[in-house]
C-alpha positions as YAML, in Angstrom:
chain: A
units: angstrom
residues:
- id: 1
  name: MET
  ca: [41.36, 33.22, 20.22]
- id: 2
  name: GLN
  ca: [42.51, 30.17, 18.38]
- id: 3
  name: ARG
  ca: [40.45, 27.84, 20.89]
- id: 4
  name: PHE
  ca: [37.46, 29.96, 20.25]
- id: 5
  name: ARG
  ca: [37.66, 29.57, 16.64]
- id: 6
  name: ASN
  ca: [38.10, 25.99, 17.09]
- id: 7
  name: HIS
  ca: [34.84, 25.47, 19.26]
- id: 8
  name: VAL
  ca: [33.10, 27.56, 16.62]
- id: 9
  name: ALA
  ca: [34.32, 25.16, 13.76]
- id: 10
  name: VAL
  ca: [33.41, 22.33, 15.85]
- id: 11
  name: LEU
  ca: [29.78, 23.77, 16.72]
- id: 12
  name: ILE
  ca: [29.35, 24.63, 12.88]
- id: 13
  name: VAL
  ca: [30.50, 21.17, 11.66]
- id: 14
  name: PHE
  ca: [28.01, 19.63, 14.43]
- id: 15
  name: MET
  ca: [25.16, 21.54, 13.11]
- id: 16
  name: ALA
  ca: [25.74, 20.70, 9.93]
- id: 17
  name: LEU
  ca: [25.89, 17.28, 10.54]
- id: 18
  name: LEU
  ca: [22.31, 17.31, 12.59]
- id: 19
  name: SER
  ca: [20.82, 19.28, 10.08]
- id: 20
  name: CYS
  ca: [21.98, 17.07, 6.78]
- id: 21
  name: GLY
  ca: [23.18, 14.03, 8.31]
- id: 22
  name: GLY
  ca: [20.02, 12.16, 9.16]
- id: 23
  name: GLY
  ca: [17.96, 13.79, 6.06]
- id: 24
  name: LYS
  ca: [14.62, 14.85, 6.37]
- id: 25
  name: ALA
  ca: [12.22, 12.85, 8.55]
- id: 26
  name: GLU
  ca: [9.73, 10.85, 6.75]
- id: 27
  name: PRO
  ca: [6.25, 12.43, 6.70]
- id: 28
  name: ILE
  ca: [3.96, 10.20, 9.04]
- id: 29
  name: ILE
  ca: [0.94, 9.21, 7.14]
- id: 30
  name: PRO
  ca: [-1.71, 7.74, 9.32]
- id: 31
  name: GLU
  ca: [-3.10, 4.42, 8.85]
- id: 32
  name: ARG
  ca: [-6.54, 4.54, 7.16]
- id: 33
  name: LYS
  ca: [-9.10, 2.51, 9.23]
- id: 34
  name: ALA
  ca: [-10.06, -0.53, 7.08]
- id: 35
  name: ILE
  ca: [-13.89, -0.60, 6.74]
- id: 36
  name: GLU
  ca: [-15.35, -3.95, 5.81]
- id: 37
  name: PRO
  ca: [-16.65, -4.69, 3.26]
- id: 38
  name: SER
  ca: [-14.40, -2.57, 1.12]
- id: 39
  name: PRO
  ca: [-15.47, -0.33, -1.81]
- id: 40
  name: THR
  ca: [-14.35, -2.78, -4.46]
- id: 41
  name: LYS
  ca: [-16.03, -5.73, -2.51]
- id: 42
  name: VAL
  ca: [-19.37, -3.42, -2.33]
- id: 43
  name: VAL
  ca: [-19.54, -2.84, -6.32]
- id: 44
  name: GLU
  ca: [-18.67, -6.44, -6.93]
- id: 45
  name: GLU
  ca: [-21.49, -7.78, -4.78]
- id: 46
  name: PHE
  ca: [-23.68, -4.99, -6.09]
- id: 47
  name: LEU
  ca: [-23.00, -6.37, -9.61]
- id: 48
  name: LYS
  ca: [-23.29, -9.83, -8.73]
- id: 49
  name: ALA
  ca: [-26.71, -9.18, -7.24]
- id: 50
  name: ILE
  ca: [-27.86, -7.18, -10.27]
- id: 51
  name: LYS
  ca: [-26.71, -9.99, -12.61]
- id: 52
  name: ASP
  ca: [-28.69, -12.55, -10.56]
- id: 53
  name: GLU
  ca: [-31.40, -10.06, -10.59]
- id: 54
  name: LYS
  ca: [-31.56, -10.19, -6.59]
- id: 55
  name: PHE
  ca: [-32.37, -6.45, -6.17]
- id: 56
  name: GLU
  ca: [-33.34, -6.74, -2.65]
- id: 57
  name: LYS
  ca: [-29.63, -7.86, -2.12]
- id: 58
  name: ALA
  ca: [-28.47, -5.20, -4.33]
- id: 59
  name: PHE
  ca: [-30.31, -2.53, -2.24]
- id: 60
  name: GLN
  ca: [-28.08, -3.07, 0.61]
- id: 61
  name: TYR
  ca: [-25.02, -1.83, -1.06]
- id: 62
  name: VAL
  ca: [-26.62, 1.53, -2.52]
- id: 63
  name: TYR
  ca: [-27.35, 4.88, -0.63]
- id: 64
  name: ALA
  ca: [-30.92, 5.51, -1.81]
- id: 65
  name: PRO
  ca: [-32.47, 8.05, 0.27]
- id: 66
  name: TYR
  ca: [-34.85, 9.03, -2.59]
- id: 67
  name: SER
  ca: [-36.50, 5.39, -2.17]
- id: 68
  name: ASP
  ca: [-37.48, 2.60, 0.13]
- id: 69
  name: LYS
  ca: [-36.51, -0.93, -0.61]
- id: 70
  name: GLU
  ca: [-39.52, -2.09, -2.12]
- id: 71
  name: GLY
  ca: [-39.68, 1.22, -4.50]
- id: 72
  name: TYR
  ca: [-36.02, 0.45, -5.39]
- id: 73
  name: ILE
  ca: [-36.77, -3.17, -6.19]
- id: 74
  name: ILE
  ca: [-39.65, -2.19, -8.44]
- id: 75
  name: GLN
  ca: [-37.57, 0.53, -10.38]
- id: 76
  name: MET
  ca: [-34.85, -2.16, -10.96]
- id: 77
  name: GLN
  ca: [-37.06, -4.76, -12.01]
- id: 78
  name: ASN
  ca: [-38.80, -2.35, -14.53]
- id: 79
  name: THR
  ca: [-35.30, -1.22, -15.73]
- id: 80
  name: VAL
  ca: [-34.14, -4.62, -16.58]
- id: 81
  name: LYS
  ca: [-37.17, -5.56, -17.93]
- id: 82
  name: ASP
  ca: [-37.72, -2.44, -20.04]
- id: 83
  name: ASN
  ca: [-34.28, -2.24, -21.43]
- id: 84
  name: GLN
  ca: [-33.81, -6.44, -21.63]
- id: 85
  name: LEU
  ca: [-30.75, -5.83, -19.61]
- id: 86
  name: THR
  ca: [-28.46, -8.62, -18.78]
- id: 87
  name: ILE
  ca: [-24.95, -8.44, -17.43]
- id: 88
  name: LEU
  ca: [-22.87, -11.02, -18.86]
- id: 89
  name: ASN
  ca: [-19.65, -10.51, -16.79]
- id: 90
  name: TYR
  ca: [-17.78, -7.62, -15.14]
- id: 91
  name: ARG
  ca: [-14.16, -7.04, -14.27]
- id: 92
  name: ILE
  ca: [-12.87, -4.48, -11.68]
- id: 93
  name: LEU
  ca: [-10.26, -2.11, -13.24]
- id: 94
  name: GLY
  ca: [-9.44, -0.26, -10.05]
- id: 95
  name: THR
  ca: [-10.34, 1.45, -6.96]
- id: 96
  name: GLN
  ca: [-9.33, 4.91, -5.48]
- id: 97
  name: ILE
  ca: [-10.27, 5.52, -1.78]
- id: 98
  name: PHE
  ca: [-10.21, 9.16, -0.62]
- id: 99
  name: ASP
  ca: [-11.08, 10.16, 2.96]
- id: 100
  name: ARG
  ca: [-14.94, 9.29, 3.05]
- id: 101
  name: THR
  ca: [-15.35, 8.48, -0.45]
- id: 102
  name: ALA
  ca: [-14.02, 6.23, -3.20]
- id: 103
  name: ILE
  ca: [-14.58, 5.39, -6.92]
- id: 104
  name: VAL
  ca: [-14.61, 1.82, -8.28]
- id: 105
  name: VAL
  ca: [-14.00, 1.51, -12.20]
- id: 106
  name: VAL
  ca: [-15.68, -1.54, -13.49]
- id: 107
  name: GLU
  ca: [-15.35, -3.06, -17.22]
- id: 108
  name: LEU
  ca: [-19.06, -4.33, -17.88]
- id: 109
  name: ASN
  ca: [-20.04, -6.77, -20.66]
- id: 110
  name: GLN
  ca: [-23.74, -6.83, -20.94]
- id: 111
  name: LYS
  ca: [-26.71, -7.51, -23.31]
- id: 112
  name: VAL
  ca: [-29.04, -4.28, -23.72]
- id: 113
  name: LYS
  ca: [-32.13, -3.30, -25.96]
- id: 114
  name: SER
  ca: [-30.65, -0.74, -28.18]
- id: 115
  name: PRO
  ca: [-32.65, 2.33, -27.89]
- id: 116
  name: GLN
  ca: [-32.16, 3.38, -31.55]
- id: 117
  name: THR
  ca: [-33.06, -0.06, -33.35]
- id: 118
  name: GLY
  ca: [-34.86, -1.79, -30.66]
- id: 119
  name: GLN
  ca: [-32.41, -4.80, -31.24]
- id: 120
  name: ILE
  ca: [-30.52, -6.54, -28.52]
- id: 121
  name: VAL
  ca: [-26.84, -5.59, -28.59]
- id: 122
  name: GLU
  ca: [-23.84, -6.70, -26.81]
- id: 123
  name: LEU
  ca: [-22.25, -3.74, -25.10]
- id: 124
  name: LEU
  ca: [-18.64, -3.39, -23.57]
- id: 125
  name: GLN
  ca: [-18.18, -0.41, -21.30]
- id: 126
  name: ASN
  ca: [-16.28, 0.94, -18.59]
- id: 127
  name: SER
  ca: [-18.46, 2.25, -15.56]
- id: 128
  name: GLN
  ca: [-17.33, 4.44, -12.73]
- id: 129
  name: TYR
  ca: [-19.09, 3.70, -9.47]
- id: 130
  name: ASP
  ca: [-19.09, 6.50, -6.56]
- id: 131
  name: LEU
  ca: [-19.18, 5.49, -3.14]
- id: 132
  name: GLY
  ca: [-19.38, 7.26, 0.21]
- id: 133
  name: LEU
  ca: [-19.32, 6.16, 3.96]
- id: 134
  name: PHE
  ca: [-22.68, 5.99, 5.58]
- id: 135
  name: ASP
  ca: [-22.79, 4.79, 9.25]
- id: 136
  name: GLU
  ca: [-19.32, 3.63, 8.74]
- id: 137
  name: LYS
  ca: [-20.51, 1.34, 5.75]
- id: 138
  name: TRP
  ca: [-19.62, 1.91, 1.88]
- id: 139
  name: LYS
  ca: [-22.70, 2.50, -0.23]
- id: 140
  name: ILE
  ca: [-22.86, 3.24, -3.77]
- id: 141
  name: THR
  ca: [-24.10, 6.81, -4.51]
- id: 142
  name: SER
  ca: [-23.98, 6.55, -8.15]
- id: 143
  name: GLY
  ca: [-22.64, 5.14, -11.26]
- id: 144
  name: ASN
  ca: [-21.86, 6.41, -14.67]
- id: 145
  name: CYS
  ca: [-20.62, 4.98, -18.03]
- id: 146
  name: ILE
  ca: [-17.23, 6.50, -18.75]
- id: 147
  name: LYS
  ca: [-16.27, 4.77, -21.84]
- id: 148
  name: ASN
  ca: [-18.24, 2.73, -24.44]
...
């Protein structure tokens, strides 16, 4: 009987060591496939193209199912002209990648015609660009001002 108790005690200690000794196994987080260009690079290149008024180049970074390239270029030319928009500079503040979507937050410094006064004003704002994966390429799906 004493021998049986010794075996049970050793077994209990062994089980405790196995369950606690090594700690919990770290969860395995699968490596995300890196798709180039990254969402950050897509937004940087898009803003550079808009700043330089190279709207044909900008078109390659957007998901625009509502327009063809020529229509997009005309729309952007009119937007820049009508609002007297000039991007002075920009700075990426952060990027968050989810599964097949991403957001990039940018600080934009621009000159634009005020809708209230008609005067050209310098505006510093934070904008959020939403991106999605289309044919394994990151494309901008929308952009919104999040702070003026």
